[in-house]
Short mmCIF file of C-alpha atoms and ligand atoms in Angstrom, two decimals:
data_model
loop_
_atom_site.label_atom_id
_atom_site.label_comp_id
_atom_site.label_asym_id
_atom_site.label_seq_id
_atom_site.Cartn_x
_atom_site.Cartn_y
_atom_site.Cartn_z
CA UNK A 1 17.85 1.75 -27.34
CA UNK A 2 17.08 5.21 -27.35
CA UNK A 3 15.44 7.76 -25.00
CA UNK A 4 14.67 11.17 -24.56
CA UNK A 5 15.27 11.06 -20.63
CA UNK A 6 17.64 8.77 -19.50
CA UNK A 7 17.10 8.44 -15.68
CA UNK A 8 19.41 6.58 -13.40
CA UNK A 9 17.99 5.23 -10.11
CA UNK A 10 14.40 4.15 -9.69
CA UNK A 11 13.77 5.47 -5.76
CA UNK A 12 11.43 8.04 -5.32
CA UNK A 13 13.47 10.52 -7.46
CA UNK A 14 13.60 8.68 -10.49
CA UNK A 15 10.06 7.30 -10.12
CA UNK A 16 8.32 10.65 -9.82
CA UNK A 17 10.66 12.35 -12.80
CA UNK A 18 9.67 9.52 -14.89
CA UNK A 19 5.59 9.98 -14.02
CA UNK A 20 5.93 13.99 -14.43
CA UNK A 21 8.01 13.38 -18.16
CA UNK A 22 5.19 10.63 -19.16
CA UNK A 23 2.36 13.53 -17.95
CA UNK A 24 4.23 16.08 -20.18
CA UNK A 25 4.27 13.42 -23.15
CA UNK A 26 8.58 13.22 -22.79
CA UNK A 27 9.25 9.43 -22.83
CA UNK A 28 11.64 8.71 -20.44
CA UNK A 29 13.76 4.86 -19.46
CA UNK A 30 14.89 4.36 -15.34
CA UNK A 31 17.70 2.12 -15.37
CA UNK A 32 18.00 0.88 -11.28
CA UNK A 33 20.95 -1.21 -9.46
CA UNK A 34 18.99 -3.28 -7.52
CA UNK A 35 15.60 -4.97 -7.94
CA UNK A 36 11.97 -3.55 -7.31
CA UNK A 37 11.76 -5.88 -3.90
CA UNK A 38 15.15 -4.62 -2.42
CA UNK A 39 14.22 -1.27 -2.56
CA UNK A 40 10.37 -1.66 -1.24
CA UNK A 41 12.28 -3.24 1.90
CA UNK A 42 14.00 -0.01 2.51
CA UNK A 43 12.63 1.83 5.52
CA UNK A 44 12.81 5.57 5.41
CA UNK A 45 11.34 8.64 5.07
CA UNK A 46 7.66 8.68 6.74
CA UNK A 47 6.53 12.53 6.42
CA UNK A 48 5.29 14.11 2.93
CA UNK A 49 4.86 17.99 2.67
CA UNK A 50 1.89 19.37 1.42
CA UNK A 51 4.09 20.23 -1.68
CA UNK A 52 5.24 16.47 -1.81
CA UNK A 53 1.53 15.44 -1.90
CA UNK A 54 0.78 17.91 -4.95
CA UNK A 55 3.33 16.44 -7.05
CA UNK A 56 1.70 13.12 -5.72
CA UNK A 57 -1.61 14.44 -6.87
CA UNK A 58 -0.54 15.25 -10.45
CA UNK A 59 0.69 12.05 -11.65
CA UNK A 60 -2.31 10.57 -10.30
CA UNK A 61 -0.91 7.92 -7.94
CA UNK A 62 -2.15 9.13 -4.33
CA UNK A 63 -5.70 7.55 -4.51
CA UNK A 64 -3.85 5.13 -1.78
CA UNK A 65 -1.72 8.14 -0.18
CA UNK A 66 -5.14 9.85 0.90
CA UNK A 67 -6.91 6.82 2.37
CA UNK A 68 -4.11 5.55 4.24
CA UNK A 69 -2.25 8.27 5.18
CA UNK A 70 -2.15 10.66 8.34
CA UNK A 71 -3.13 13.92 7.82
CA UNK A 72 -1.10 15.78 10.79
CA UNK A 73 -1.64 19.77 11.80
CA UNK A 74 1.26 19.95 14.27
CA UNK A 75 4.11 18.18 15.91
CA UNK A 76 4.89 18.18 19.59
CA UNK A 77 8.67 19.28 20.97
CA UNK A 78 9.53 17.51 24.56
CA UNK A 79 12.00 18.59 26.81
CA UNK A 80 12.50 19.07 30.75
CA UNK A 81 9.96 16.26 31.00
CA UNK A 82 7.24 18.40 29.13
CA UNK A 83 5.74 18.43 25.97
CA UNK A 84 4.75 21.67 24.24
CA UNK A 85 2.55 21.52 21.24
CA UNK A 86 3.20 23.82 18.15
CA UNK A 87 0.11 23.96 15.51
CA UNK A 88 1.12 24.21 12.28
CA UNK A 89 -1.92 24.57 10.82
CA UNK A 90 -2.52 27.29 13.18
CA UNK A 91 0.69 29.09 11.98
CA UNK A 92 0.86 28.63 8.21
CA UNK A 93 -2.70 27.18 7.29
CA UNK A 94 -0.74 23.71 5.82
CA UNK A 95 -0.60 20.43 7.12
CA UNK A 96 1.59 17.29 6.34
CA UNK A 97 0.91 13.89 5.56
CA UNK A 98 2.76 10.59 7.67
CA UNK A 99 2.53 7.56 4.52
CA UNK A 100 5.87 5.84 4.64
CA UNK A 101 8.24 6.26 1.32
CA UNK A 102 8.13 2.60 0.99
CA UNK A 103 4.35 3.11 0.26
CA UNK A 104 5.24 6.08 -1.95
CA UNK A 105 7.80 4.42 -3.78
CA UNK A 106 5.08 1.12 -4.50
CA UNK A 107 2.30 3.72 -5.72
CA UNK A 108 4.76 5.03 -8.36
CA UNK A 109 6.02 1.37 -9.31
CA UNK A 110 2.84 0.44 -9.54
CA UNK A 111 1.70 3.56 -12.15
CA UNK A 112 4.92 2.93 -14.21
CA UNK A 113 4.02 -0.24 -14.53
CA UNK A 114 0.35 0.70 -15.62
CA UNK A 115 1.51 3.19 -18.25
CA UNK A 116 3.89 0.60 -19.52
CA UNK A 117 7.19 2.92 -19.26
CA UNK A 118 10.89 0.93 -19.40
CA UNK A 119 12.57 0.15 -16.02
CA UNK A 120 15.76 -1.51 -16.09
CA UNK A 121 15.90 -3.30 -13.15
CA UNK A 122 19.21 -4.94 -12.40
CA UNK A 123 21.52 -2.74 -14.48
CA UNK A 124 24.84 -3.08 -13.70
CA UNK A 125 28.20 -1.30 -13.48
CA UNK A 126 26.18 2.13 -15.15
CA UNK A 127 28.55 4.22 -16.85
CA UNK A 128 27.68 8.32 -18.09
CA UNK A 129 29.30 9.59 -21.92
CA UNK A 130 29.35 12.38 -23.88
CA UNK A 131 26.82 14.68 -21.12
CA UNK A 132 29.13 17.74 -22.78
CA UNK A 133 27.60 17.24 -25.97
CA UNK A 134 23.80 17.16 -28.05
CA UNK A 135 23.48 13.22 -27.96
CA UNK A 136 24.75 11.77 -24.16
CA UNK A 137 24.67 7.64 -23.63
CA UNK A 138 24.41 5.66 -20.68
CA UNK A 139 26.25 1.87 -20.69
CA UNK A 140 25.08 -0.73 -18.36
CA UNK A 141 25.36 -4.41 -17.78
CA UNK A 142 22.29 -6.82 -17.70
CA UNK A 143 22.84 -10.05 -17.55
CA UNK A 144 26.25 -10.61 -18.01
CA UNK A 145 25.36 -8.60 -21.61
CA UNK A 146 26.36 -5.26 -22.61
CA UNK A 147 23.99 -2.07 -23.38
CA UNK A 148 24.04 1.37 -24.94
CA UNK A 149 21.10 4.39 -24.95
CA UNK A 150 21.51 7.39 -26.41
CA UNK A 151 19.02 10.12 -24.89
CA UNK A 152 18.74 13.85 -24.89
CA UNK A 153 19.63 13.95 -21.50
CA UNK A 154 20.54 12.39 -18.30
CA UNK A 155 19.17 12.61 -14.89
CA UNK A 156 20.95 11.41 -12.03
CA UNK A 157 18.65 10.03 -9.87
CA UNK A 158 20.82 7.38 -8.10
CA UNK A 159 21.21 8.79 -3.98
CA UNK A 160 24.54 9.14 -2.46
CA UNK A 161 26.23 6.74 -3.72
CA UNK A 162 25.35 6.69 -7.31
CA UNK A 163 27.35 6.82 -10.40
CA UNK A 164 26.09 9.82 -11.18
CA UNK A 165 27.81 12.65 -9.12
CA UNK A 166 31.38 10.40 -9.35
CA UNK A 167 30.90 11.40 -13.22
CA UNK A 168 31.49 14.90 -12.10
CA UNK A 169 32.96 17.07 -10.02
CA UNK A 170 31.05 19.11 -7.78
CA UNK A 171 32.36 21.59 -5.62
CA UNK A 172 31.22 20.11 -2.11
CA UNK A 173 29.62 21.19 1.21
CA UNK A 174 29.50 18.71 3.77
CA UNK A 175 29.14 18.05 7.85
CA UNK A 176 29.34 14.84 9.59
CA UNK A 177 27.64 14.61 12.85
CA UNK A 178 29.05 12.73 15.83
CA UNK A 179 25.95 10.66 16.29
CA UNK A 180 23.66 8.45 14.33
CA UNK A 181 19.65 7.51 14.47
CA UNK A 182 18.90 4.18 15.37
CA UNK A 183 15.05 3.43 14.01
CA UNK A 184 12.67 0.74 14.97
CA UNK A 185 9.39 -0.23 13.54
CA UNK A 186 6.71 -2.39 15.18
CA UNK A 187 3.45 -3.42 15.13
CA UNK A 188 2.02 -1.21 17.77
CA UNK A 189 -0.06 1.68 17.91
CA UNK A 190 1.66 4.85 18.04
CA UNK A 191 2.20 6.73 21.54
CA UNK A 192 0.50 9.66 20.74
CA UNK A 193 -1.70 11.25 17.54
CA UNK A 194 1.29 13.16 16.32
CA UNK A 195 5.00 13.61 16.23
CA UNK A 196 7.11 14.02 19.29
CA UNK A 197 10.80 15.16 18.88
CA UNK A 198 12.32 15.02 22.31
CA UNK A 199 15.52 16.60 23.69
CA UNK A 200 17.03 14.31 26.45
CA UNK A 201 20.23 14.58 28.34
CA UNK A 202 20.76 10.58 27.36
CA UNK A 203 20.33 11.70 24.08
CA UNK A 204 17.50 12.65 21.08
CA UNK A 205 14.53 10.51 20.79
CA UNK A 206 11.37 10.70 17.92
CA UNK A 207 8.25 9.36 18.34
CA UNK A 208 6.58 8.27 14.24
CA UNK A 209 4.27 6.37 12.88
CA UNK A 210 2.96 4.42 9.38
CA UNK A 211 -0.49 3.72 10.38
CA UNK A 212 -2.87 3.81 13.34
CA UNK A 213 -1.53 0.27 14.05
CA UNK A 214 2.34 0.77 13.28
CA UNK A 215 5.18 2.79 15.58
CA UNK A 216 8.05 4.12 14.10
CA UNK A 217 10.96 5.35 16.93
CA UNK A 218 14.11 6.64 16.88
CA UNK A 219 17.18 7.18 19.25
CA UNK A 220 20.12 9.04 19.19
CA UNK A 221 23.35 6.18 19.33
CA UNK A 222 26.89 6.60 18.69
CA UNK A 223 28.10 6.74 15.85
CA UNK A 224 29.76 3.17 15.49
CA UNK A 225 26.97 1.62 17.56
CA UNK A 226 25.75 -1.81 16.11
CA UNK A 227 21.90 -2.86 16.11
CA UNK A 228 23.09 -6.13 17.45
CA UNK A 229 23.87 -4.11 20.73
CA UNK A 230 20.24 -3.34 20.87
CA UNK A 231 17.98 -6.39 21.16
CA UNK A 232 14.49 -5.00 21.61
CA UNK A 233 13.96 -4.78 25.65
CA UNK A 234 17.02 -2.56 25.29
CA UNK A 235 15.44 -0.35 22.84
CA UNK A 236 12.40 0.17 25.03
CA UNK A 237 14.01 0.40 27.96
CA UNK A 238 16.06 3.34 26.46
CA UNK A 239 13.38 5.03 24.85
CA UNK A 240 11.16 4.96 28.07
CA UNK A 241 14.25 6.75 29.71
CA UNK A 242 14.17 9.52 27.26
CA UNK A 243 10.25 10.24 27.10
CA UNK A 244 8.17 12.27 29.48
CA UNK A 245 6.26 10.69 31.73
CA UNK A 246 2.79 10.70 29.88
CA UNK A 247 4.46 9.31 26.97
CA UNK A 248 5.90 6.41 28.71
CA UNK A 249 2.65 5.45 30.36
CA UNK A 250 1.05 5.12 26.95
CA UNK A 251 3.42 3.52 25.21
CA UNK A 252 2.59 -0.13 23.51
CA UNK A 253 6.07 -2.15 23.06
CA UNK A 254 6.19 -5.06 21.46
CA UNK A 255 8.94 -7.02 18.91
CA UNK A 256 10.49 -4.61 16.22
CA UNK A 257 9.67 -5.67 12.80
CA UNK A 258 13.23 -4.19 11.45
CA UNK A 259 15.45 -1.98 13.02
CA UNK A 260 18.46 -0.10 11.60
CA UNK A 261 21.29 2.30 12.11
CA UNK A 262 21.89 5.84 10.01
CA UNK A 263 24.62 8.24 9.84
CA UNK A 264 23.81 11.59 10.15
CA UNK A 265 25.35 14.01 7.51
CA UNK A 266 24.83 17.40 6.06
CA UNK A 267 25.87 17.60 2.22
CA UNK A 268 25.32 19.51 -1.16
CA UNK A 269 26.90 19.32 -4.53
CA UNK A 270 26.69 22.08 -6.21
CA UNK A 271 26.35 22.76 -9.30
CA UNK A 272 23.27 20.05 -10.35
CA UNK A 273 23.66 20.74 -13.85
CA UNK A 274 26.79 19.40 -15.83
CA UNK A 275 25.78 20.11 -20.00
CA UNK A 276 23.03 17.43 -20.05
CA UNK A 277 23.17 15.77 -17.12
CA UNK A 278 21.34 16.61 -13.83
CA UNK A 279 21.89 15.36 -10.78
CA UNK A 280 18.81 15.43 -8.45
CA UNK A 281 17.37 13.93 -4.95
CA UNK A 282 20.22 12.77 -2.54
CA UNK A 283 22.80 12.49 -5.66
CA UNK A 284 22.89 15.89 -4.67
CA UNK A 285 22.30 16.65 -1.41
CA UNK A 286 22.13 15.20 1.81
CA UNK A 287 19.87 16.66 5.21
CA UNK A 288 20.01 14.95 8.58
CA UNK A 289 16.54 13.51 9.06
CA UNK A 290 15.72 15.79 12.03
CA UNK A 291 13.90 18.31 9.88
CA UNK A 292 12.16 15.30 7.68
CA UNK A 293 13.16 16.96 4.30
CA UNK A 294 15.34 14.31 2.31
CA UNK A 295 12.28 12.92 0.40
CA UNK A 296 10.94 16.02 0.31
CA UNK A 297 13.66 17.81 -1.30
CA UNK A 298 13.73 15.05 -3.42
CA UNK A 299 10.18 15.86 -4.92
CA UNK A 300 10.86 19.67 -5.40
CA UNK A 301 14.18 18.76 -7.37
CA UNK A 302 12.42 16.77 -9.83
CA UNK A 303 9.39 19.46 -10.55
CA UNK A 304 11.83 21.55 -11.25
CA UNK A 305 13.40 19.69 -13.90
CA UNK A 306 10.39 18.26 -15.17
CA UNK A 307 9.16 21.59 -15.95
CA UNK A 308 11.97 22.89 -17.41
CA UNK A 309 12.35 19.88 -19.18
CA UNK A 310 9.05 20.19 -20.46
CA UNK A 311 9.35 23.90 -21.10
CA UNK A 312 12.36 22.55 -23.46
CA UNK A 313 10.49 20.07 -25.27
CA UNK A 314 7.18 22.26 -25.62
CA UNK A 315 8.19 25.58 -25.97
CA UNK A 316 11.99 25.44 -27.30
CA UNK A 317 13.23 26.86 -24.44
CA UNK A 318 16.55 26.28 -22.82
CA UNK A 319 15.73 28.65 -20.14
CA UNK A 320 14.13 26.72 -16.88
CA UNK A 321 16.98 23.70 -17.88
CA UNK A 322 19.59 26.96 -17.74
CA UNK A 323 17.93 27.71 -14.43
CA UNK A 324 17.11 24.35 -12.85
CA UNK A 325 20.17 24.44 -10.62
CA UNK A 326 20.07 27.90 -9.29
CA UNK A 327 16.85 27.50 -8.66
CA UNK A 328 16.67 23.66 -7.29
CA UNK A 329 19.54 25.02 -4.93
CA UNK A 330 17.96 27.85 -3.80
CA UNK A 331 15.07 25.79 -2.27
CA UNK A 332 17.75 23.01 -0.74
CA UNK A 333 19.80 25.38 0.96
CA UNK A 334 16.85 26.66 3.13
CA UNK A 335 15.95 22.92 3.97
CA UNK A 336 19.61 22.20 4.73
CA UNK A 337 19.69 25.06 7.08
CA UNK A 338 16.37 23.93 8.75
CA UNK A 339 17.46 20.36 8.89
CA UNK A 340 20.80 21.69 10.67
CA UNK A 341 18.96 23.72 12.70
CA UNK A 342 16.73 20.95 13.97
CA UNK A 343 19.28 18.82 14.71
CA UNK A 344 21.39 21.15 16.35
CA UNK A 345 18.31 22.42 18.95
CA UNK A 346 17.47 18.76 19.46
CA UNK A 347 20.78 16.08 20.08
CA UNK A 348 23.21 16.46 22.71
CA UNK A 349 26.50 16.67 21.27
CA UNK A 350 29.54 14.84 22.53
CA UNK A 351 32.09 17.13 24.66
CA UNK A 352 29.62 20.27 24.63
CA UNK A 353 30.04 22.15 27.65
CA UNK A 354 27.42 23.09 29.77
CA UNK A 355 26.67 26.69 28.10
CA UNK A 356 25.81 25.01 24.92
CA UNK A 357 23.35 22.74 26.84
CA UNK A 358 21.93 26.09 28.49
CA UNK A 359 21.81 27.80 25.65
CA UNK A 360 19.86 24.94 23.69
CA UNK A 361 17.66 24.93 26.70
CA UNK A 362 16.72 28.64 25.75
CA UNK A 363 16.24 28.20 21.71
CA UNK A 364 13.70 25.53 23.20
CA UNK A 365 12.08 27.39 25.82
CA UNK A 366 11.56 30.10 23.48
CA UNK A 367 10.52 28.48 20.42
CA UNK A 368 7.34 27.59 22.40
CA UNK A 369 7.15 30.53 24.26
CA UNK A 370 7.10 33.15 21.03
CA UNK A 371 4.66 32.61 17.85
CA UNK A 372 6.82 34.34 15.23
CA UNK A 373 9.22 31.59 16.49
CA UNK A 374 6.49 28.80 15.98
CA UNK A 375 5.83 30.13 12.87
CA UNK A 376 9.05 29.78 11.58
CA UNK A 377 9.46 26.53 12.57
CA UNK A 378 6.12 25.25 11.48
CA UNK A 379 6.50 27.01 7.51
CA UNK A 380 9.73 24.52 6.97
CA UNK A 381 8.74 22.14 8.63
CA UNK A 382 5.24 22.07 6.48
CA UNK A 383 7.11 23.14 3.62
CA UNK A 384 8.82 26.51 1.79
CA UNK A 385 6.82 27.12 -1.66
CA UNK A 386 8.04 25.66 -4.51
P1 FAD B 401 17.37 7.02 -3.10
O1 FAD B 401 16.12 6.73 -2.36
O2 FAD B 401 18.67 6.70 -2.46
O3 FAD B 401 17.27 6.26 -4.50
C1 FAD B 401 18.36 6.15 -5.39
C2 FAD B 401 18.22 4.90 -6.21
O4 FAD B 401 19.31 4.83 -7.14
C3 FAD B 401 18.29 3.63 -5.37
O5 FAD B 401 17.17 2.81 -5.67
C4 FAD B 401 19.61 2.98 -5.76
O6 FAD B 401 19.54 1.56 -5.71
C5 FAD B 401 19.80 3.50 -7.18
N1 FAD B 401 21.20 3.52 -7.62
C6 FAD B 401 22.29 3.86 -6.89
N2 FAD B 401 23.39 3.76 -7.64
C7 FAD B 401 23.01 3.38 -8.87
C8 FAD B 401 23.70 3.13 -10.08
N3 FAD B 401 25.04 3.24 -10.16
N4 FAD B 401 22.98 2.76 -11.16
C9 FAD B 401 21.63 2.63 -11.09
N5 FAD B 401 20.92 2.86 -9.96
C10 FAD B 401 21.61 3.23 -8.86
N6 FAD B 401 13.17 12.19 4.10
C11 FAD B 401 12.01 12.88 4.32
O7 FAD B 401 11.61 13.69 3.49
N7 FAD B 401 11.26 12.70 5.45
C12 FAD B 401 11.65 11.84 6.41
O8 FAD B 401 10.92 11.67 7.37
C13 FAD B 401 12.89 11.13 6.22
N8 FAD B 401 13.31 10.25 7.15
C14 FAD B 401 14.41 9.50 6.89
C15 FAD B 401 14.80 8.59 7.85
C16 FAD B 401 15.92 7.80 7.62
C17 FAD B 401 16.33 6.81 8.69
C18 FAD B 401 16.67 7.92 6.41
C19 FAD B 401 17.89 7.05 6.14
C20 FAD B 401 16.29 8.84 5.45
C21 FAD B 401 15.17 9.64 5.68
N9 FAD B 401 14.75 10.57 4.75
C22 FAD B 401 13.63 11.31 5.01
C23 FAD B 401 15.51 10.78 3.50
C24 FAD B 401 14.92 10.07 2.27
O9 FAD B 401 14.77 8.70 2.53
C25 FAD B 401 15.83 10.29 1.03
O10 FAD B 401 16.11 11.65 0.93
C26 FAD B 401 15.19 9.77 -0.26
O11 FAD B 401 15.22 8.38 -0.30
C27 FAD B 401 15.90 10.32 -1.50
O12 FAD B 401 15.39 9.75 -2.67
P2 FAD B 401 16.30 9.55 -3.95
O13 FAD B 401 15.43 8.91 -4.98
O14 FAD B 401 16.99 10.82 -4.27
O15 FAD B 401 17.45 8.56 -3.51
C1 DHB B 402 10.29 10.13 10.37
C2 DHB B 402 11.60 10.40 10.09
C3 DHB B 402 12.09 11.66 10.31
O1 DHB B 402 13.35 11.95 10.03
C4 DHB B 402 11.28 12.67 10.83
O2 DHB B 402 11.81 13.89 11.08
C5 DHB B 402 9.98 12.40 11.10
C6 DHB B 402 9.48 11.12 10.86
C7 DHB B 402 9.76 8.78 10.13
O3 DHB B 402 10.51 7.92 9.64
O4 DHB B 402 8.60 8.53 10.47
#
């Protein structure tokens, strides 16, 4: 087989490079580990920038994205048993969009699918050659059966685990944090209209949503905490403790539909380019969900490369491929700071003293009390420009 962009991993990286290439006439093959139905079963990411929903736009697939999803113009911050509401409409003139990655992710399947591009599903034991040189190949198992492609190039689309960064070797950034996110979804309308990040003394709690009709709600656990400790009553129970009071008298439990545990980790590779191969999405970089970026960094990677991609196709230009990690990590840098920044205002921290809880206090206080703070908040959280 032969490509011009060989793309490895078909999550929402992968899937939106391959729709931008086909746009920009650049034919393009996604060979994925797992299979279409394990990865629609994955429950992530649930807020798209305005940036995000551009992209989203251009490749045509968000006729569903823009009847379904929630069009949000602020969030709401909680702490000392009040909630404080920053508009970030008000502040930047943006807004961003609650549709759940899952949904995402199916909208792109479903256009691949349409346009009649290759996915591999089911390719096994992926292995990167010859990235250093004019003509890379990618080898993968299917079936028990042995395969070669020779492309152009190589994207490395394949999250944090992927084959694609262990072909390299990146210099790395990275924090661990001593906590994790424990999410639930259910079939229950959401607490309130918008987002509510709360700062607790028992810990971080978020209040999300899909739909109208579906809840999505986090809480801060330990680290090596096990979902089986947390049978639903306990999950309510503890999230009632952490809300303020108006919250918890409009809040609609009922059984979780799936419920799961996530580190919480800070993490770039740097560079993303190595000859032809470029690593984007989380093969690159990591954000703790706090800020709601992963996805979203994940979008402005790949219209980066697409364009320079295309720019080397149409106009003989190495330049923007010459460029694409300077500039791709220009952009995650800012969200990585914002993410940390998030996370840092919002979870209590094991063994912090009580100055550090006092001095979160005042970030807090004063992010609702001053606009240029609001403002700053609200422009990453809606999105830097691309
Ligand atoms: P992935 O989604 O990880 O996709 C990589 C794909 O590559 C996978 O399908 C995998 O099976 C495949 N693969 C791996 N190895 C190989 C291999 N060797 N060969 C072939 N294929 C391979 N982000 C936001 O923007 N907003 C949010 O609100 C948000 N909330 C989150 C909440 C939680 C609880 C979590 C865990 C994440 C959240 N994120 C959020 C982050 C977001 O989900 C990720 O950043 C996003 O999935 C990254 O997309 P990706 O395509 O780069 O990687
Ligand atoms: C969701 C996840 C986040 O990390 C976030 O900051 C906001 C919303 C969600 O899954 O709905």
């Amino acid at each position: 087989m032969r490509t011009q962009v060989a793309i490895i991993g078909g999550g929402p990286a992968g899937l939106l490079l391959g729709q931008l290439l086909h746009r920009y006439g650049i034919d393009n093959v996604i060979f994925e580990r797992k299979d279409r139905d394990y990865i629609l079963a994955r429950i992530r990411a649930g807020v798209l920038e305005q940036g995000t929903v551009g992209l989203l736009d251009e490749v045509g697939v968000s006729a569903r994205l823009h009847h379904d999803g929630l069009v949000h113009h602020g969030i709401e911050l909680a702490f000392g048993g009040a909630r404080h509401r920053i508009d970030m409409t008000k502040a930047t003139g943006k807004t961003v969009t609650v549709y759940g990655q899952t949904e995402v992710t199916r909208d792109l399947m479903d256009a691949r699918l349409a346009a009649g591009l290759t996915t591999v599903y089911n390719a096994d034991n992926a292995s990167l050659h010859d990235f250093d040189g004019d003509q890379p190949r990618v080898r993968y198992v299917k079936d028990g059966v042995s395969h070669e492609v020779t492309c152009d190039f190589i994207a490395g689309c394949d999250g944090f685990h992927g084959v694609s960064r262990q072909s390299v070797e990146p210099k790395v950034y990275e924090r661990v944090y001593p906590f994790g996110w424990l999410g639930l979804l259910s079939e229950t309308p959401p607490v309130s209209p918008e987002l509510i990040y709360n700062n607790h003394e028992r810990g971080f709690a978020l209040c999300s949503m899909r739909s109208s009709h579906r809840s999505r709600y986090y809480l801060q656990c330990a680290l090596d905490d096990h979902i089986d400790n947390w049978p639903d009553d306990k999950f309510w129970d503890e999230l009632k403790r952490r809300l303020d009071p108006e919250a918890v008298d409009h809040l609609v439990t009922g059984p979780s539909i799936e419920k799961s545990i996530a580190p919480l980790r800070s993490f770039v590779a740097e560079p993303m380019r190595f000859g032809r191969l470029f690593l984007a999405g989380d093969a690159a970089h990591i954000v703790p969900p706090t800020g709601a970026k992963g996805l979203n960094l994940a979008a402005s990677d790949v219209h980066y490369l697409s364009t320079a991609l295309r720019e080397f196709y149409a106009d003989k230009s190495a330049a923007g491929i010459d460029d694409y990690s300077r500039r791709a990590l220009s952009r995650v840098w800012k969200a990585e700071r914002f993410s940390w920044w998030m996370t840092s205002m919002l979870h209590r921290f094991p063994g912090t003293d009580e100055f550090s809880a006092r001095i979160q206090r005042a970030e807090l206080s004063y992010l609702v009390e001053s606009d240029a703070a609001k403002t700053s908040l609200s422009e990453n959280y809606v999105g830097l420009p691309y």
